[in-house]
PDB file of C-alpha atoms in Angstrom:
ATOM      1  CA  UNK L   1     135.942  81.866 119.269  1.00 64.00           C
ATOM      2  CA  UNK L   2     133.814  80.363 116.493  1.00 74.00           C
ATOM      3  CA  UNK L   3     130.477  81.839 118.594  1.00 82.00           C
ATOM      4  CA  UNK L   4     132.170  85.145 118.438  1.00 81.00           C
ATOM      5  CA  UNK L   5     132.651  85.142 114.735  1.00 81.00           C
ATOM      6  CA  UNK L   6     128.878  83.635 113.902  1.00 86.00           C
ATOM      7  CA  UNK L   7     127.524  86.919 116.106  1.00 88.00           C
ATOM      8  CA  UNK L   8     129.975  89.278 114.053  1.00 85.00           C
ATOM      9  CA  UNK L   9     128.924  87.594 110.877  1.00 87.00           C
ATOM     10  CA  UNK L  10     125.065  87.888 111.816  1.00 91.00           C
ATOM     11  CA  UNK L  11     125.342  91.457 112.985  1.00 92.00           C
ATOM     12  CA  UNK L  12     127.184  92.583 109.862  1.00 90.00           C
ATOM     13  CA  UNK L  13     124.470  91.118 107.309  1.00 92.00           C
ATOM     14  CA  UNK L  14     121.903  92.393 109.434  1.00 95.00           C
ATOM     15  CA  UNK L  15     123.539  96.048 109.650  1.00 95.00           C
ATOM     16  CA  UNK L  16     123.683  95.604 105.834  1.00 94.00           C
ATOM     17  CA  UNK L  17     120.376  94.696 105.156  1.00 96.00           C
ATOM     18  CA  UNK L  18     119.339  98.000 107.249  1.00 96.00           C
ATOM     19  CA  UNK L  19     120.956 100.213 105.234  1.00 95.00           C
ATOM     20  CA  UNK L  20     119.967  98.781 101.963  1.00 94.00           C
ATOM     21  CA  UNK L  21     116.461  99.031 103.247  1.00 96.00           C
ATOM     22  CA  UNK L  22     117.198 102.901 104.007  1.00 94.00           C
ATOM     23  CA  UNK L  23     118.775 103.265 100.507  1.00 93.00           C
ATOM     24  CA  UNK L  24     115.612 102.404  99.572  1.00 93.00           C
ATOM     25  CA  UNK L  25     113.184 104.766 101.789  1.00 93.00           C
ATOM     26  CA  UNK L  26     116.049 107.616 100.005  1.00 88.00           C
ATOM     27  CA  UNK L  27     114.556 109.794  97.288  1.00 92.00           C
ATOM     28  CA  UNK L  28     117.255 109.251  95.102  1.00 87.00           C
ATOM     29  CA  UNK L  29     116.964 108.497  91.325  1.00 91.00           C
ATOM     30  CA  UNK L  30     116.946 105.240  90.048  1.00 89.00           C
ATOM     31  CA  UNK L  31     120.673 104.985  88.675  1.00 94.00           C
ATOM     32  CA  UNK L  32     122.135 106.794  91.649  1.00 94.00           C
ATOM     33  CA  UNK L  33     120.304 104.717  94.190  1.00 94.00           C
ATOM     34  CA  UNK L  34     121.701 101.145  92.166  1.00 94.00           C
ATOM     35  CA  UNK L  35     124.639 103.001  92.998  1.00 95.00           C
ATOM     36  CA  UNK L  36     124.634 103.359  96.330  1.00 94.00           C
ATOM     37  CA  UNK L  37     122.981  99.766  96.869  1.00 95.00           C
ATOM     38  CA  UNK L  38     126.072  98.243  95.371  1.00 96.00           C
ATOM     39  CA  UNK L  39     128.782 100.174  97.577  1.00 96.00           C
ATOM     40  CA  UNK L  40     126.587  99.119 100.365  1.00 95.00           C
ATOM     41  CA  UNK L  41     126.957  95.296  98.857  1.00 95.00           C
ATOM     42  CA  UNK L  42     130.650  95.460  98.636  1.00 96.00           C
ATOM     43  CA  UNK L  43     131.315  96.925 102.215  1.00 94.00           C
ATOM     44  CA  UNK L  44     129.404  94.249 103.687  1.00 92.00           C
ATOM     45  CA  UNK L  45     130.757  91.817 101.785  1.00 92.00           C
ATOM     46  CA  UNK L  46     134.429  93.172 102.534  1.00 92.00           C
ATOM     47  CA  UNK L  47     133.412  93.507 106.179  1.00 89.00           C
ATOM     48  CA  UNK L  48     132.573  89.595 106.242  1.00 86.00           C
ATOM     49  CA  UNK L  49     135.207  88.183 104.652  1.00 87.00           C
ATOM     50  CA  UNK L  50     137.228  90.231 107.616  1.00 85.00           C
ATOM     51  CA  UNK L  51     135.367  88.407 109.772  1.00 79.00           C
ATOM     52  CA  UNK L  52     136.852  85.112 108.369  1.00 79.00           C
ATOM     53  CA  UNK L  53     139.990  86.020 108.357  1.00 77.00           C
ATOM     54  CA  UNK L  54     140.574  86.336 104.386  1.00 66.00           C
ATOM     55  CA  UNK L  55     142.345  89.791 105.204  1.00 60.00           C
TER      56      UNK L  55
END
């Protein structure tokens, strides 16, 4: 079980440090890509405290 949670943990910072890198590669503004950088933050850091079990 722990294995299973280390891989969900890896692949979830991984899938968020994608997609910050293609908020980057957007042709957004500066303000409105800060934006979207921090939604992107607080999904991923949502989606791993799922992982461990906080909710």
């Amino acid at each position: 079980m722990g294995a299973s949670v280390l891989i969900g943990i890896l692949i979830t910072f991984l899938v968020v440090i994608l997609v910050l890198y293609l908020v980057q590669r957007l042709p957004l503004d500066g303000r409105t890509r800060q934006i979207a950088q921090i939604v992107v933050i607080v999904i991923g850091i949502v989606s791993l405290l799922k992982y461990l079990a906080v909710f």
